[in-house]
Amino acid sequence: MTAQAVPLARATVDAADRLVSADEPLAGLHLRCGGELPGTVAIPALLEQVRKARAYGLKLARVMRATDGQNQVTAWVEIEPQADGVCQIALRSWQAVPLPPEDMAATAERRAAIDRTVAEFTARLDAGQGVLAAEAGAADLVDLAERMRAGPGLPWTDFVTIEGNVHRQPLHWRLLDGAVIAIPGSERSWRASLFPQASPGAEPAGFELCLTAETPLAETLVAPSAVLPANVMPQNGPGLVGRDIAPVLRQPIARIIANAETIRTRLAGPLADEYSQYAADIAAAGQHLLSLVEDLADLEVVESDDFNTAPDRIDLADVARRAAGILGVRAQERGIVIDAPKQGEHLPAIAEFRRVLQVLLNLVGNAIRYAPDNSQVWIRLEDAGTRARLIVADQGPGLSQDQQGKVFEKFERLGRSGEDGGSGLGLYISRRLARAMGGDLSVESAPGQGARFILGVPADLLASRPTTAQQPQTDSAQPGED
């Protein structure tokens, strides 16, 4: 045997596709791709070849291409299956080329999008990492969501255990991004992802927290009826979507989307353009289906006979600023400026904070979707006596009188094109939420003049009256327009 025949590295994969041993540099690539040692092969191209070799019962020699987010790796691997399902791997060549900085940034953005998709728990945090809202998508996280809702403003780290960390919490968000955590009531290990909501170069105005698990929840442990808070669960009727279908479908659909995005963005290696487009179509269809499932679950909740909200004394200006921070990045991608109430502006009201935030995120999200690039979206306060109002205005195509009459109906996509993939339920659900809080949601618009969506809730008459809120307007001119 010549020196050239000696492999650069060896590895062993068991019959369950677990990499049980590996030499460098293969071991390092596996770990950087998110794997554990021992653990399921995390290099997609290698896993595919191992499974082929085992299925064919033949020794395979192939070029393997992969990326770890920093380098594009090209290697020659030989995979030889054994009688017991074990595969022996010999690495014969290895070349790692650093990705350009812009490619690294794009890769990080794509991985962040995938993390958001497969997350089984999401929370909105303020600038100090205090909890604003929390939603669980798995039965073993319901208790966490309820405890967070019961402690608004407390750091999210008060509700979990960060493995290997004994420092005072919360740490700087960059140190917590990617942290492995344990959650009381869940036997699974979790990874936290923190996404700052801020303009480039500015301090974060808040964060989106996503928790993802490497292993799915065992089907026998799923209790779908527990996923939504008890005070909004319908007690009458079958509760087919919210209690039975949505909790079961969320995670598999999310994984379909994540896998399709991995293929589309070539994170697993080079791919022909047409196959990348096929994967993009799969991901888009999956996103549409997931949005529809979520909206149908919300629809079931707001239409239940016993649906109610938890009114509290809130500041609509504060809610508006938080919504602008959350959606600021999405707006910046299209050059849209969100003009929200400034610090120092206040408008006290009686309503449920997370429901007002939910409505406002829908209104501002719609405004960003339909506004032209490089335009503005305004969020204005209005003191109307016994009513406190938030107005969301855009510079989009506007709505005719006929469209305004239909815009709050079920499955109506703003009376405009449905190409964005929305379900047409957002505004219907938002109006139901507004009315459940003793308020209402209306629209003022004209073709070519944008749209003004007005959320009104009961004013907090016992609080000191604001001095910066606008008085009611009688025309439909956009804020900031002549």
CSV table of C-alpha atoms in Angstrom, one decimal:
chain,number,residue,atom,x,y,z
A,1,MET,CA,0.0,0.0,0.0
A,2,THR,CA,1.4,3.4,-1.0
A,3,ALA,CA,1.3,6.5,1.1
A,4,GLN,CA,-1.2,8.0,-1.3
A,5,ALA,CA,-3.7,5.2,-0.5
A,6,VAL,CA,-3.8,6.2,3.2
A,7,PRO,CA,-7.1,8.1,3.8
A,8,LEU,CA,-7.0,11.6,5.2
A,9,ALA,CA,-9.6,10.6,7.7
A,10,ARG,CA,-11.9,7.7,8.6
A,11,ALA,CA,-15.4,7.6,10.1
A,12,THR,CA,-18.0,5.1,11.1
A,13,VAL,CA,-21.8,5.4,10.7
A,14,ASP,CA,-24.0,2.9,12.4
A,15,ALA,CA,-27.2,1.3,11.0
A,16,ALA,CA,-29.3,4.2,12.5
A,17,ASP,CA,-27.3,6.8,10.4
A,18,ARG,CA,-25.4,8.0,13.5
A,19,LEU,CA,-21.9,9.1,13.1
A,20,VAL,CA,-20.3,7.2,16.0
A,21,SER,CA,-16.6,8.1,15.3
A,22,ALA,CA,-14.8,10.4,12.9
A,23,ASP,CA,-11.4,11.9,12.4
A,24,GLU,CA,-10.7,15.5,11.6
A,25,PRO,CA,-11.6,17.4,9.4
A,26,LEU,CA,-14.8,15.4,8.9
A,27,ALA,CA,-15.7,15.5,12.6
A,28,GLY,CA,-15.4,19.3,12.6
A,29,LEU,CA,-17.6,19.8,9.6
A,30,HIS,CA,-20.2,17.5,11.1
A,31,LEU,CA,-20.2,19.6,14.3
A,32,ARG,CA,-20.3,22.9,12.5
A,33,CYS,CA,-23.3,21.7,10.5
A,34,GLY,CA,-25.2,21.3,13.8
A,35,GLY,CA,-24.5,17.6,14.6
A,36,GLU,CA,-23.3,15.9,17.7
A,37,LEU,CA,-20.7,13.1,18.1
A,38,PRO,CA,-22.1,10.6,18.3
A,39,GLY,CA,-25.2,11.7,16.6
A,40,THR,CA,-27.1,11.6,13.3
A,41,VAL,CA,-25.0,12.6,10.3
A,42,ALA,CA,-25.5,16.3,9.9
A,43,ILE,CA,-23.8,16.8,6.6
A,44,PRO,CA,-26.7,16.4,4.1
A,45,ALA,CA,-24.6,15.2,1.1
A,46,LEU,CA,-22.8,12.6,3.2
A,47,LEU,CA,-26.0,11.3,4.8
A,48,GLU,CA,-27.5,10.8,1.3
A,49,GLN,CA,-24.5,8.9,0.1
A,50,VAL,CA,-24.4,6.7,3.2
A,51,ARG,CA,-28.0,5.7,2.7
A,52,LYS,CA,-27.4,5.0,-1.0
A,53,ALA,CA,-24.4,2.8,-0.2
A,54,ARG,CA,-26.4,0.8,2.4
A,55,ALA,CA,-29.5,0.5,0.1
A,56,TYR,CA,-27.4,-0.7,-2.9
A,57,GLY,CA,-25.0,-2.9,-0.7
A,58,LEU,CA,-22.1,-1.5,-2.8
A,59,LYS,CA,-19.0,0.6,-2.1
A,60,LEU,CA,-19.6,4.1,-3.4
A,61,ALA,CA,-16.9,6.7,-4.2
A,62,ARG,CA,-18.3,10.2,-4.7
A,63,VAL,CA,-17.5,13.9,-4.6
A,64,MET,CA,-19.1,15.5,-1.6
A,65,ARG,CA,-19.9,19.2,-1.5
A,66,ALA,CA,-21.1,21.0,1.6
A,67,THR,CA,-21.0,24.3,3.4
A,68,ASP,CA,-20.6,25.1,7.1
A,69,GLY,CA,-21.6,28.7,6.8
A,70,GLN,CA,-18.0,29.9,6.5
A,71,ASN,CA,-16.4,27.6,3.9
A,72,GLN,CA,-17.5,25.8,0.8
A,73,VAL,CA,-16.1,22.2,1.2
A,74,THR,CA,-15.3,19.8,-1.7
A,75,ALA,CA,-14.2,16.3,-0.7
A,76,TRP,CA,-13.8,12.8,-2.2
A,77,VAL,CA,-15.3,10.1,0.1
A,78,GLU,CA,-15.5,6.4,-0.2
A,79,ILE,CA,-18.4,4.6,1.7
A,80,GLU,CA,-18.3,0.9,2.2
A,81,PRO,CA,-21.4,-0.8,3.8
A,82,GLN,CA,-21.0,-3.7,6.2
A,83,ALA,CA,-23.3,-6.7,6.8
A,84,ASP,CA,-24.8,-5.2,10.0
A,85,GLY,CA,-25.8,-1.9,8.4
A,86,VAL,CA,-22.7,-0.1,9.5
A,87,CYS,CA,-20.9,2.0,6.9
A,88,GLN,CA,-17.1,2.7,6.9
A,89,ILE,CA,-16.1,6.1,5.4
A,90,ALA,CA,-12.7,6.9,4.0
A,91,LEU,CA,-11.9,10.6,3.2
A,92,ARG,CA,-9.4,10.8,0.3
A,93,SER,CA,-9.3,14.5,-0.5
A,94,TRP,CA,-10.4,17.8,1.1
A,95,GLN,CA,-10.6,21.4,-0.1
A,96,ALA,CA,-12.2,24.2,1.9
A,97,VAL,CA,-12.7,27.6,0.2
A,98,PRO,CA,-13.8,30.5,2.4
A,99,LEU,CA,-17.1,32.0,1.4
A,100,PRO,CA,-17.1,35.7,0.5
A,101,PRO,CA,-18.3,38.0,3.4
A,102,GLU,CA,-21.6,38.8,1.6
A,103,ASP,CA,-22.3,35.1,1.1
A,104,MET,CA,-21.7,34.5,4.8
A,105,ALA,CA,-24.2,37.2,5.7
A,106,ALA,CA,-26.7,35.7,3.2
A,107,THR,CA,-26.2,32.3,4.7
A,108,ALA,CA,-26.8,33.6,8.2
A,109,GLU,CA,-30.0,35.2,7.1
A,110,ARG,CA,-31.2,32.0,5.5
A,111,ARG,CA,-30.4,30.0,8.6
A,112,ALA,CA,-32.3,32.5,10.7
A,113,ALA,CA,-35.3,32.1,8.4
A,114,ILE,CA,-35.2,28.4,8.9
A,115,ASP,CA,-34.9,28.7,12.7
A,116,ARG,CA,-38.0,30.9,12.7
A,117,THR,CA,-39.9,28.3,10.6
A,118,VAL,CA,-39.1,25.3,12.7
A,119,ALA,CA,-39.5,27.0,16.1
A,120,GLU,CA,-42.0,25.4,18.5
A,121,PHE,CA,-42.1,28.4,20.7
A,122,THR,CA,-41.9,32.2,20.0
A,123,ALA,CA,-41.9,35.2,22.3
A,124,ARG,CA,-41.7,39.0,21.8
A,125,LEU,CA,-39.3,40.7,24.1
A,126,ASP,CA,-38.6,44.3,24.9
A,127,ALA,CA,-35.2,46.0,24.7
A,128,GLY,CA,-34.2,44.6,28.1
A,129,GLN,CA,-35.3,41.0,27.1
A,130,GLY,CA,-38.4,41.3,29.2
A,131,VAL,CA,-41.4,39.2,28.0
A,132,LEU,CA,-44.2,41.0,26.1
A,133,ALA,CA,-46.0,38.0,24.5
A,134,ALA,CA,-45.5,34.3,24.2
A,135,GLU,CA,-47.0,31.5,22.1
A,136,ALA,CA,-46.4,27.8,22.4
A,137,GLY,CA,-46.7,25.4,19.4
A,138,ALA,CA,-46.1,22.2,21.4
A,139,ALA,CA,-47.8,20.7,24.4
A,140,ASP,CA,-44.7,20.5,26.6
A,141,LEU,CA,-44.2,24.2,26.3
A,142,VAL,CA,-47.7,25.3,27.2
A,143,ASP,CA,-46.8,25.8,30.8
A,144,LEU,CA,-43.8,28.0,29.8
A,145,ALA,CA,-46.0,30.2,27.7
A,146,GLU,CA,-48.6,30.6,30.6
A,147,ARG,CA,-45.9,31.4,33.1
A,148,MET,CA,-44.4,34.0,30.8
A,149,ARG,CA,-47.8,35.6,30.2
A,150,ALA,CA,-48.3,35.7,33.9
A,151,GLY,CA,-45.0,37.6,34.4
A,152,PRO,CA,-44.9,40.4,31.7
A,153,GLY,CA,-41.8,42.4,31.8
A,154,LEU,CA,-39.7,39.7,33.5
A,155,PRO,CA,-36.5,38.6,31.7
A,156,TRP,CA,-37.2,35.4,29.6
A,157,THR,CA,-34.2,33.8,31.2
A,158,ASP,CA,-36.1,33.7,34.5
A,159,PHE,CA,-38.3,31.0,33.1
A,160,VAL,CA,-35.6,28.6,31.7
A,161,THR,CA,-32.3,27.1,32.7
A,162,ILE,CA,-29.3,27.9,30.6
A,163,GLU,CA,-27.0,24.9,30.5
A,164,GLY,CA,-23.5,25.5,31.9
A,165,ASN,CA,-24.2,29.1,32.9
A,166,VAL,CA,-24.2,30.5,36.4
A,167,HIS,CA,-24.0,34.2,35.6
A,168,ARG,CA,-26.6,36.7,36.5
A,169,GLN,CA,-29.3,36.9,33.9
A,170,PRO,CA,-30.1,38.2,31.4
A,171,LEU,CA,-26.7,38.2,29.7
A,172,HIS,CA,-26.0,40.3,26.6
A,173,TRP,CA,-28.3,38.9,23.8
A,174,ARG,CA,-25.3,37.9,21.7
A,175,LEU,CA,-24.2,35.5,24.4
A,176,LEU,CA,-27.7,34.0,24.7
A,177,ASP,CA,-28.2,33.6,20.9
A,178,GLY,CA,-27.7,29.9,20.2
A,179,ALA,CA,-27.6,28.9,23.9
A,180,VAL,CA,-28.8,25.4,24.9
A,181,ILE,CA,-31.5,25.6,27.5
A,182,ALA,CA,-33.7,23.3,29.6
A,183,ILE,CA,-37.3,24.0,30.2
A,184,PRO,CA,-39.3,22.8,33.3
A,185,GLY,CA,-42.0,20.4,32.1
A,186,SER,CA,-40.1,19.4,28.9
A,187,GLU,CA,-37.8,16.5,28.6
A,188,ARG,CA,-36.3,17.8,25.3
A,189,SER,CA,-33.2,19.9,25.0
A,190,TRP,CA,-33.8,23.3,23.4
A,191,ARG,CA,-31.8,25.9,21.5
A,192,ALA,CA,-32.6,29.6,21.8
A,193,SER,CA,-32.4,32.0,18.8
A,194,LEU,CA,-32.7,35.8,19.5
A,195,PHE,CA,-33.4,38.1,16.6
A,196,PRO,CA,-32.9,41.8,17.4
A,197,GLN,CA,-35.5,44.3,16.1
A,198,ALA,CA,-33.6,47.4,15.2
A,199,SER,CA,-32.2,49.5,12.4
A,200,PRO,CA,-28.6,48.8,11.3
A,201,GLY,CA,-26.2,50.5,13.8
A,202,ALA,CA,-28.9,51.1,16.4
A,203,GLU,CA,-29.5,49.4,19.7
A,204,PRO,CA,-32.3,46.8,19.5
A,205,ALA,CA,-35.8,48.1,20.4
A,206,GLY,CA,-36.8,44.5,21.2
A,207,PHE,CA,-36.2,40.9,20.2
A,208,GLU,CA,-38.0,37.9,18.8
A,209,LEU,CA,-37.2,34.7,20.8
A,210,CYS,CA,-37.5,31.3,19.0
A,211,LEU,CA,-37.0,28.0,20.7
A,212,THR,CA,-36.2,24.9,18.6
A,213,ALA,CA,-35.7,21.3,19.5
A,214,GLU,CA,-33.6,18.7,17.7
A,215,THR,CA,-36.2,16.0,18.4
A,216,PRO,CA,-40.0,16.2,17.8
A,217,LEU,CA,-42.4,15.7,20.6
A,218,ALA,CA,-43.6,12.1,20.9
A,219,GLU,CA,-47.1,11.8,19.5
A,220,THR,CA,-48.3,10.2,22.6
A,221,LEU,CA,-47.4,13.2,24.7
A,222,VAL,CA,-49.3,15.7,22.5
A,223,ALA,CA,-52.3,17.3,24.1
A,224,PRO,CA,-53.5,19.7,21.4
A,225,SER,CA,-56.3,21.2,23.5
A,226,ALA,CA,-53.6,22.6,25.9
A,227,VAL,CA,-51.8,24.6,23.3
A,228,LEU,CA,-54.1,27.7,23.5
A,229,PRO,CA,-54.7,29.5,26.8
A,230,ALA,CA,-57.7,28.2,28.8
A,231,ASN,CA,-59.5,31.5,28.8
A,232,VAL,CA,-59.8,31.5,25.0
A,233,MET,CA,-60.5,27.9,24.3
A,234,PRO,CA,-64.0,27.1,22.9
A,235,GLN,CA,-65.9,25.0,25.3
A,236,ASN,CA,-68.7,24.2,22.8
A,237,GLY,CA,-68.3,22.4,19.5
A,238,PRO,CA,-65.6,20.1,18.2
A,239,GLY,CA,-62.8,22.6,18.2
A,240,LEU,CA,-61.4,20.7,15.1
A,241,VAL,CA,-58.7,23.1,14.0
A,242,GLY,CA,-57.4,24.9,17.1
A,243,ARG,CA,-57.4,21.9,19.4
A,244,ASP,CA,-57.0,18.9,17.1
A,245,ILE,CA,-55.5,19.8,13.7
A,246,ALA,CA,-53.2,22.9,14.2
A,247,PRO,CA,-51.0,21.5,16.9
A,248,VAL,CA,-50.4,18.3,15.0
A,249,LEU,CA,-49.7,20.0,11.6
A,250,ARG,CA,-47.5,22.9,12.7
A,251,GLN,CA,-44.2,21.1,13.3
A,252,PRO,CA,-44.3,18.7,10.2
A,253,ILE,CA,-45.2,21.6,7.9
A,254,ALA,CA,-42.5,23.7,9.4
A,255,ARG,CA,-39.9,21.0,8.8
A,256,ILE,CA,-41.1,20.6,5.2
A,257,ILE,CA,-40.5,24.4,4.8
A,258,ALA,CA,-37.1,24.3,6.5
A,259,ASN,CA,-35.9,21.4,4.4
A,260,ALA,CA,-37.1,23.0,1.2
A,261,GLU,CA,-35.4,26.2,2.1
A,262,THR,CA,-32.2,24.3,2.8
A,263,ILE,CA,-32.4,22.9,-0.7
A,264,ARG,CA,-33.4,26.1,-2.3
A,265,THR,CA,-30.6,28.2,-0.8
A,266,ARG,CA,-28.0,25.5,-1.6
A,267,LEU,CA,-27.0,25.2,2.1
A,268,ALA,CA,-26.5,21.5,1.5
A,269,GLY,CA,-24.3,22.0,-1.6
A,270,PRO,CA,-24.5,23.0,-5.3
A,271,LEU,CA,-27.8,22.4,-7.1
A,272,ALA,CA,-29.2,22.9,-10.6
A,273,ASP,CA,-31.3,26.1,-10.9
A,274,GLU,CA,-34.4,24.3,-11.9
A,275,TYR,CA,-34.3,22.1,-8.8
A,276,SER,CA,-33.7,25.1,-6.6
A,277,GLN,CA,-36.8,26.7,-8.1
A,278,TYR,CA,-38.8,23.5,-7.4
A,279,ALA,CA,-37.7,23.7,-3.7
A,280,ALA,CA,-38.7,27.4,-3.7
A,281,ASP,CA,-42.2,26.4,-4.8
A,282,ILE,CA,-42.4,23.8,-2.1
A,283,ALA,CA,-41.3,26.3,0.5
A,284,ALA,CA,-43.8,28.9,-0.7
A,285,ALA,CA,-46.7,26.4,-0.7
A,286,GLY,CA,-45.7,25.2,2.8
A,287,GLN,CA,-45.6,28.8,4.1
A,288,HIS,CA,-49.1,29.4,2.6
A,289,LEU,CA,-50.4,26.2,4.2
A,290,LEU,CA,-48.9,27.0,7.6
A,291,SER,CA,-50.3,30.5,7.6
A,292,LEU,CA,-53.7,29.1,6.7
A,293,VAL,CA,-53.6,26.6,9.6
A,294,GLU,CA,-52.6,29.3,12.0
A,295,ASP,CA,-55.3,31.7,10.8
A,296,LEU,CA,-58.0,29.0,11.0
A,297,ALA,CA,-56.9,28.2,14.5
A,298,ASP,CA,-57.2,31.9,15.5
A,299,LEU,CA,-60.6,32.0,13.6
A,300,GLU,CA,-61.9,29.1,15.7
A,301,VAL,CA,-60.8,30.9,18.9
A,302,VAL,CA,-62.4,34.3,18.2
A,303,GLU,CA,-65.7,32.7,17.0
A,304,SER,CA,-66.2,30.6,20.0
A,305,ASP,CA,-69.1,31.5,22.3
A,306,ASP,CA,-67.0,31.9,25.4
A,307,PHE,CA,-64.1,33.9,23.8
A,308,ASN,CA,-63.0,36.8,26.0
A,309,THR,CA,-60.0,39.0,26.5
A,310,ALA,CA,-58.1,40.2,29.6
A,311,PRO,CA,-58.4,44.0,29.6
A,312,ASP,CA,-55.7,46.0,31.4
A,313,ARG,CA,-54.5,49.6,31.6
A,314,ILE,CA,-52.0,49.9,28.6
A,315,ASP,CA,-50.3,52.7,26.6
A,316,LEU,CA,-51.2,52.5,22.9
A,317,ALA,CA,-48.1,54.6,22.1
A,318,ASP,CA,-45.9,51.9,23.7
A,319,VAL,CA,-47.7,49.1,21.8
A,320,ALA,CA,-47.3,51.1,18.5
A,321,ARG,CA,-43.5,51.6,19.1
A,322,ARG,CA,-43.1,47.9,19.8
A,323,ALA,CA,-44.9,46.9,16.7
A,324,ALA,CA,-42.8,49.2,14.6
A,325,GLY,CA,-39.7,47.7,16.1
A,326,ILE,CA,-40.8,44.2,15.4
A,327,LEU,CA,-41.6,44.9,11.7
A,328,GLY,CA,-38.9,47.4,11.1
A,329,VAL,CA,-36.5,44.9,9.4
A,330,ARG,CA,-39.2,43.7,7.0
A,331,ALA,CA,-40.0,47.3,6.1
A,332,GLN,CA,-36.3,48.2,5.5
A,333,GLU,CA,-36.0,45.4,3.0
A,334,ARG,CA,-38.2,47.4,0.7
A,335,GLY,CA,-37.0,50.8,1.7
A,336,ILE,CA,-40.2,51.6,3.6
A,337,VAL,CA,-40.1,53.9,6.7
A,338,ILE,CA,-42.4,53.2,9.6
A,339,ASP,CA,-43.2,56.5,11.3
A,340,ALA,CA,-44.4,55.5,14.8
A,341,PRO,CA,-45.2,57.6,17.9
A,342,LYS,CA,-42.1,59.2,19.4
A,343,GLN,CA,-40.8,58.6,22.9
A,344,GLY,CA,-42.7,60.8,25.2
A,345,GLU,CA,-46.0,60.3,23.4
A,346,HIS,CA,-48.7,58.4,25.4
A,347,LEU,CA,-52.3,57.4,24.9
A,348,PRO,CA,-53.8,55.4,27.9
A,349,ALA,CA,-56.4,52.8,27.1
A,350,ILE,CA,-58.2,49.8,28.6
A,351,ALA,CA,-57.5,46.7,26.4
A,352,GLU,CA,-55.4,43.4,26.4
A,353,PHE,CA,-51.8,44.2,25.5
A,354,ARG,CA,-51.0,41.1,23.5
A,355,ARG,CA,-54.3,41.3,21.5
A,356,VAL,CA,-53.7,44.9,20.6
A,357,LEU,CA,-50.2,44.0,19.5
A,358,GLN,CA,-51.6,41.1,17.5
A,359,VAL,CA,-54.0,43.5,15.7
A,360,LEU,CA,-51.4,46.2,15.1
A,361,LEU,CA,-48.9,43.7,13.7
A,362,ASN,CA,-51.5,42.6,11.2
A,363,LEU,CA,-52.4,46.1,10.2
A,364,VAL,CA,-48.7,47.3,9.9
A,365,GLY,CA,-47.8,44.0,8.1
A,366,ASN,CA,-50.6,44.6,5.6
A,367,ALA,CA,-49.5,48.2,5.1
A,368,ILE,CA,-45.9,47.1,4.4
A,369,ARG,CA,-47.2,44.4,2.0
A,370,TYR,CA,-49.3,46.8,-0.1
A,371,ALA,CA,-47.3,50.0,0.1
A,372,PRO,CA,-44.9,50.8,-2.8
A,373,ASP,CA,-41.2,50.5,-2.3
A,374,ASN,CA,-39.4,53.5,-0.7
A,375,SER,CA,-42.6,54.9,0.7
A,376,GLN,CA,-43.9,55.5,4.3
A,377,VAL,CA,-46.2,53.8,6.7
A,378,TRP,CA,-47.6,55.9,9.6
A,379,ILE,CA,-48.9,54.8,13.0
A,380,ARG,CA,-50.7,57.7,14.6
A,381,LEU,CA,-52.5,58.2,18.0
A,382,GLU,CA,-55.9,59.8,18.3
A,383,ASP,CA,-57.7,60.9,21.5
A,384,ALA,CA,-61.4,60.6,20.8
A,385,GLY,CA,-62.8,61.1,24.3
A,386,THR,CA,-64.1,57.8,25.5
A,387,ARG,CA,-62.2,56.1,22.7
A,388,ALA,CA,-58.4,55.8,22.2
A,389,ARG,CA,-57.4,55.2,18.6
A,390,LEU,CA,-54.4,53.9,16.7
A,391,ILE,CA,-54.4,54.7,13.0
A,392,VAL,CA,-52.2,52.8,10.5
A,393,ALA,CA,-51.9,54.6,7.1
A,394,ASP,CA,-50.0,53.7,4.0
A,395,GLN,CA,-49.3,55.1,0.5
A,396,GLY,CA,-50.6,52.0,-1.3
A,397,PRO,CA,-53.3,51.7,-4.1
A,398,GLY,CA,-56.1,52.3,-1.7
A,399,LEU,CA,-59.6,50.8,-1.6
A,400,SER,CA,-62.8,51.6,-3.4
A,401,GLN,CA,-66.1,52.0,-1.5
A,402,ASP,CA,-67.1,48.5,-2.6
A,403,GLN,CA,-63.8,47.0,-1.4
A,404,GLN,CA,-64.1,48.8,1.9
A,405,GLY,CA,-67.4,47.0,2.4
A,406,LYS,CA,-65.8,43.6,1.9
A,407,VAL,CA,-62.4,44.0,3.4
A,408,PHE,CA,-63.3,42.6,6.8
A,409,GLU,CA,-65.1,39.6,5.4
A,410,LYS,CA,-63.7,36.1,5.8
A,411,PHE,CA,-61.1,35.1,3.1
A,412,GLU,CA,-61.2,38.6,1.6
A,413,ARG,CA,-57.6,39.6,0.6
A,414,LEU,CA,-58.0,43.3,1.1
A,415,GLY,CA,-60.1,43.3,-2.1
A,416,ARG,CA,-56.8,43.2,-4.0
A,417,SER,CA,-54.6,40.5,-5.5
A,418,GLY,CA,-54.1,37.4,-3.4
A,419,GLU,CA,-50.7,36.7,-4.9
A,420,ASP,CA,-49.0,37.3,-1.6
A,421,GLY,CA,-50.4,34.0,-0.3
A,422,GLY,CA,-52.4,35.4,2.6
A,423,SER,CA,-55.4,33.6,3.9
A,424,GLY,CA,-57.7,36.6,3.9
A,425,LEU,CA,-58.6,36.1,7.5
A,426,GLY,CA,-56.3,38.6,9.2
A,427,LEU,CA,-58.6,41.6,9.1
A,428,TYR,CA,-61.6,39.6,10.0
A,429,ILE,CA,-59.9,38.1,13.1
A,430,SER,CA,-58.5,41.6,14.0
A,431,ARG,CA,-62.0,43.2,13.9
A,432,ARG,CA,-63.3,40.3,16.1
A,433,LEU,CA,-60.5,40.9,18.6
A,434,ALA,CA,-61.1,44.7,18.6
A,435,ARG,CA,-64.8,44.2,19.3
A,436,ALA,CA,-64.1,41.6,22.0
A,437,MET,CA,-62.1,44.3,23.8
A,438,GLY,CA,-65.1,46.7,23.6
A,439,GLY,CA,-63.7,48.6,20.5
A,440,ASP,CA,-63.8,48.3,16.8
A,441,LEU,CA,-61.7,48.3,13.6
A,442,SER,CA,-62.6,50.4,10.6
A,443,VAL,CA,-61.1,51.6,7.3
A,444,GLU,CA,-61.0,54.9,5.4
A,445,SER,CA,-59.7,55.0,1.9
A,446,ALA,CA,-60.0,56.0,-1.7
A,447,PRO,CA,-58.4,54.6,-4.9
A,448,GLY,CA,-54.9,55.9,-5.3
A,449,GLN,CA,-54.8,57.6,-1.9
A,450,GLY,CA,-53.7,54.7,0.3
A,451,ALA,CA,-55.7,53.3,3.3
A,452,ARG,CA,-56.2,54.3,6.9
A,453,PHE,CA,-57.1,51.4,9.3
A,454,ILE,CA,-58.4,52.7,12.6
A,455,LEU,CA,-58.3,50.6,15.7
A,456,GLY,CA,-60.4,52.1,18.5
A,457,VAL,CA,-60.6,50.7,22.1
A,458,PRO,CA,-61.9,52.1,25.4
A,459,ALA,CA,-59.9,55.0,26.7
A,460,ASP,CA,-58.5,54.9,30.2
A,461,LEU,CA,-60.4,57.9,31.5
A,462,LEU,CA,-58.8,57.7,35.0
A,463,ALA,CA,-55.3,58.2,33.6
A,464,SER,CA,-53.9,61.6,32.9
A,465,ARG,CA,-54.9,62.8,29.5
A,466,PRO,CA,-52.2,62.8,26.8
A,467,THR,CA,-51.0,66.0,25.3
A,468,THR,CA,-49.4,64.6,22.1
A,469,ALA,CA,-52.3,62.5,20.6
A,470,GLN,CA,-54.1,64.0,17.6
A,471,GLN,CA,-57.7,65.1,17.7
A,472,PRO,CA,-60.1,63.1,15.5
A,473,GLN,CA,-59.7,63.8,11.8
A,474,THR,CA,-62.8,64.0,9.5
A,475,ASP,CA,-61.0,63.4,6.2
A,476,SER,CA,-59.1,60.5,4.8
A,477,ALA,CA,-55.8,62.4,4.0
A,478,GLN,CA,-52.7,60.4,5.0
A,479,PRO,CA,-50.5,61.7,7.8
A,480,GLY,CA,-47.7,63.7,6.4
A,481,GLU,CA,-49.5,64.3,3.0
A,482,ASP,CA,-50.6,67.7,1.7
